[in-house]
Amino acid sequence: MSEDIPKPIHVTAMETLNAALTNVDTLMEKHPSVFQYEKFKKLENKTGYSKVFFLFGAVVAGTLFLIAMGGTQFISDLIGFVYPAYCSFKAIDSANTEEDVQWLTYWVVFASFSIIESAASFLVSWIPFYFFIKLSFLIWLYHPTFLGAQLVYKQVLRPLIIPYMASMQKKSFLSGDVICA
């Protein structure tokens, strides 16, 4: 009966660290232009330290620089704006209308979220880990796996806005004014 029980595997902290270094090194090697593989390889050859340590140092230095430049608001603005803007520019030039809908929807939700966040800034300061929650939310909104902006639009914003849009269009039709061309 004791033969059926598997023996526990003892993994030391150093083995775990070496495995993590190997995984990151493999990732760096797969994407050399993103991680500046050759430059880190030269540093590794000159110093004898793993290029992963230099990558980690660069990431920490970059993060500290961004925090010093504008704090968490600056970082969240970068995450919520740079990639979506890039994808929006690509969508404008593509023939795929689904991309247009995705990014228009994202910008409507992003703008609504920004307005609500600024109006409720007194509450935001009391929410623990708000910065990380906000970053996760922004990424969830535009990540291709989730497309959260479409969900928020369909489930929250559209039901709130459509009744007002219908009444505004009715009034503009009667008065002859054009709200949206």
Short mmCIF file of C-alpha atoms in Angstrom, two decimals:
data_model
loop_
_atom_site.label_atom_id
_atom_site.label_comp_id
_atom_site.label_asym_id
_atom_site.label_seq_id
_atom_site.Cartn_x
_atom_site.Cartn_y
_atom_site.Cartn_z
CA MET A 1 0.00 0.00 0.00
CA SER A 2 2.84 2.42 0.72
CA GLU A 3 4.11 1.84 -2.81
CA ASP A 4 1.04 3.63 -4.27
CA ILE A 5 1.77 6.92 -2.50
CA PRO A 6 3.98 9.16 -4.62
CA LYS A 7 7.06 10.58 -2.95
CA PRO A 8 7.07 14.36 -2.51
CA ILE A 9 9.23 16.32 -4.90
CA HIS A 10 11.56 18.75 -3.17
CA VAL A 11 12.33 21.82 -5.22
CA THR A 12 14.74 24.34 -3.84
CA ALA A 13 14.37 28.07 -4.25
CA MET A 14 17.49 28.12 -6.41
CA GLU A 15 16.02 25.52 -8.79
CA THR A 16 12.84 27.58 -9.05
CA LEU A 17 14.85 30.75 -9.76
CA ASN A 18 16.94 29.00 -12.41
CA ALA A 19 13.79 27.66 -14.08
CA ALA A 20 12.27 31.15 -14.13
CA LEU A 21 15.50 32.64 -15.56
CA THR A 22 15.51 29.99 -18.27
CA ASN A 23 11.85 30.71 -19.15
CA VAL A 24 12.44 34.46 -19.41
CA ASP A 25 15.64 33.88 -21.40
CA THR A 26 13.69 31.68 -23.83
CA LEU A 27 11.03 34.37 -24.18
CA MET A 28 13.71 36.98 -24.87
CA GLU A 29 15.25 34.74 -27.51
CA LYS A 30 11.89 34.18 -29.23
CA HIS A 31 11.25 37.95 -29.48
CA PRO A 32 14.71 39.49 -29.95
CA SER A 33 13.58 42.87 -31.27
CA VAL A 34 11.08 43.44 -28.45
CA PHE A 35 13.56 42.57 -25.71
CA GLN A 36 16.70 43.96 -27.38
CA TYR A 37 18.20 40.50 -27.11
CA GLU A 38 21.56 41.29 -28.72
CA LYS A 39 22.24 44.27 -26.44
CA PHE A 40 21.45 42.25 -23.33
CA LYS A 41 23.56 39.37 -24.68
CA LYS A 42 26.55 41.75 -24.99
CA LEU A 43 26.02 42.86 -21.39
CA GLU A 44 25.85 39.24 -20.30
CA ASN A 45 29.10 38.43 -22.10
CA LYS A 46 30.90 41.46 -20.61
CA THR A 47 29.76 41.00 -17.02
CA GLY A 48 29.03 37.30 -16.65
CA TYR A 49 25.57 38.02 -15.20
CA SER A 50 22.42 36.71 -16.86
CA LYS A 51 20.77 39.02 -19.38
CA VAL A 52 17.50 38.39 -17.53
CA PHE A 53 18.83 40.37 -14.55
CA PHE A 54 19.57 43.30 -16.85
CA LEU A 55 16.08 43.05 -18.38
CA PHE A 56 14.57 43.05 -14.90
CA GLY A 57 16.66 46.11 -13.99
CA ALA A 58 15.54 47.91 -17.16
CA VAL A 59 11.88 47.14 -16.43
CA VAL A 60 12.23 48.41 -12.84
CA ALA A 61 14.07 51.55 -14.00
CA GLY A 62 11.44 52.19 -16.69
CA THR A 63 8.61 51.74 -14.22
CA LEU A 64 10.22 54.09 -11.71
CA PHE A 65 10.77 56.64 -14.49
CA LEU A 66 7.10 56.49 -15.50
CA ILE A 67 5.98 56.85 -11.89
CA ALA A 68 8.32 59.83 -11.44
CA MET A 69 7.03 61.44 -14.67
CA GLY A 70 3.37 61.40 -13.79
CA GLY A 71 2.57 58.78 -11.25
CA THR A 72 -0.05 56.11 -11.58
CA GLN A 73 -2.37 58.38 -13.57
CA PHE A 74 0.25 58.71 -16.30
CA ILE A 75 0.80 54.94 -16.45
CA SER A 76 -2.93 54.21 -16.62
CA ASP A 77 -3.35 56.86 -19.32
CA LEU A 78 -0.59 55.22 -21.35
CA ILE A 79 -2.16 51.78 -20.99
CA GLY A 80 -5.65 53.08 -21.73
CA PHE A 81 -4.60 55.21 -24.69
CA VAL A 82 -1.46 54.11 -26.58
CA TYR A 83 -2.40 50.59 -27.70
CA PRO A 84 -6.08 51.43 -28.38
CA ALA A 85 -5.02 54.49 -30.39
CA TYR A 86 -2.60 52.40 -32.44
CA CYS A 87 -5.31 49.81 -33.13
CA SER A 88 -7.80 52.55 -33.97
CA PHE A 89 -5.43 54.00 -36.56
CA LYS A 90 -5.05 50.54 -38.07
CA ALA A 91 -8.82 50.00 -38.05
CA ILE A 92 -9.46 53.26 -39.90
CA ASP A 93 -7.34 52.04 -42.80
CA SER A 94 -8.68 48.48 -42.82
CA ALA A 95 -11.75 47.25 -44.65
CA ASN A 96 -12.90 45.26 -41.60
CA THR A 97 -15.91 47.06 -40.08
CA GLU A 98 -15.84 44.82 -36.98
CA GLU A 99 -12.57 46.49 -35.96
CA ASP A 100 -14.16 49.92 -36.43
CA VAL A 101 -17.07 48.92 -34.19
CA GLN A 102 -14.72 47.47 -31.56
CA TRP A 103 -12.57 50.58 -31.31
CA LEU A 104 -15.45 53.08 -31.51
CA THR A 105 -17.12 51.14 -28.72
CA TYR A 106 -13.89 51.15 -26.70
CA TRP A 107 -13.55 54.93 -26.98
CA VAL A 108 -17.18 55.51 -25.93
CA VAL A 109 -16.72 53.26 -22.87
CA PHE A 110 -13.29 54.76 -22.11
CA ALA A 111 -14.69 58.31 -22.24
CA SER A 112 -17.67 57.34 -20.06
CA PHE A 113 -15.36 55.67 -17.55
CA SER A 114 -13.05 58.71 -17.49
CA ILE A 115 -15.96 61.07 -16.81
CA ILE A 116 -17.34 58.86 -14.03
CA GLU A 117 -13.87 58.44 -12.54
CA SER A 118 -13.21 62.18 -12.44
CA ALA A 119 -16.65 62.90 -10.98
CA ALA A 120 -16.15 60.25 -8.30
CA SER A 121 -12.51 61.06 -7.56
CA PHE A 122 -13.29 61.50 -3.86
CA LEU A 123 -14.46 57.85 -3.73
CA VAL A 124 -11.61 56.50 -5.85
CA SER A 125 -9.01 57.54 -3.31
CA TRP A 126 -10.61 55.25 -0.73
CA ILE A 127 -10.56 52.08 -2.87
CA PRO A 128 -7.56 49.90 -2.03
CA PHE A 129 -5.47 48.85 -5.05
CA TYR A 130 -7.60 51.08 -7.29
CA PHE A 131 -4.70 51.63 -9.69
CA PHE A 132 -4.33 47.89 -10.35
CA ILE A 133 -8.08 47.41 -10.62
CA LYS A 134 -8.26 50.26 -13.14
CA LEU A 135 -5.37 48.86 -15.22
CA SER A 136 -6.99 45.44 -15.25
CA PHE A 137 -10.32 46.97 -16.28
CA LEU A 138 -8.78 48.99 -19.11
CA ILE A 139 -6.92 45.98 -20.48
CA TRP A 140 -10.08 43.87 -20.17
CA LEU A 141 -11.96 46.49 -22.19
CA TYR A 142 -9.73 46.18 -25.25
CA HIS A 143 -8.11 42.75 -25.01
CA PRO A 144 -9.13 40.70 -28.09
CA THR A 145 -9.98 37.66 -25.96
CA PHE A 146 -12.52 39.49 -23.82
CA LEU A 147 -13.71 42.56 -25.79
CA GLY A 148 -15.11 43.95 -22.55
CA ALA A 149 -15.95 47.33 -24.08
CA GLN A 150 -18.68 45.75 -26.18
CA LEU A 151 -20.12 44.02 -23.10
CA VAL A 152 -20.10 47.23 -21.04
CA TYR A 153 -21.67 49.15 -23.92
CA LYS A 154 -24.43 46.60 -24.56
CA GLN A 155 -25.23 45.85 -20.91
CA VAL A 156 -24.71 49.25 -19.24
CA LEU A 157 -24.32 52.27 -21.49
CA ARG A 158 -26.72 51.47 -24.32
CA PRO A 159 -29.75 50.84 -22.05
CA LEU A 160 -29.00 54.13 -20.24
CA ILE A 161 -28.40 56.26 -23.33
CA ILE A 162 -30.84 54.97 -26.00
CA PRO A 163 -34.01 56.40 -24.37
CA TYR A 164 -32.43 59.87 -24.25
CA MET A 165 -31.12 59.62 -27.80
CA ALA A 166 -34.59 58.72 -29.09
CA SER A 167 -36.19 61.70 -27.37
CA MET A 168 -33.38 64.05 -28.55
CA GLN A 169 -33.72 62.87 -32.14
CA LYS A 170 -37.48 63.33 -32.00
CA LYS A 171 -37.03 66.91 -30.74
CA SER A 172 -34.34 67.67 -33.33
CA PHE A 173 -36.55 66.29 -36.13
CA LEU A 174 -39.44 68.51 -35.06
CA SER A 175 -37.24 71.59 -34.79
CA GLY A 176 -35.20 70.86 -37.91
CA ASP A 177 -31.86 70.83 -36.04
CA VAL A 178 -29.24 68.19 -36.79
CA ILE A 179 -27.59 66.62 -33.74
CA CYS A 180 -25.23 64.18 -35.45
CA ALA A 181 -24.47 64.32 -39.13
#
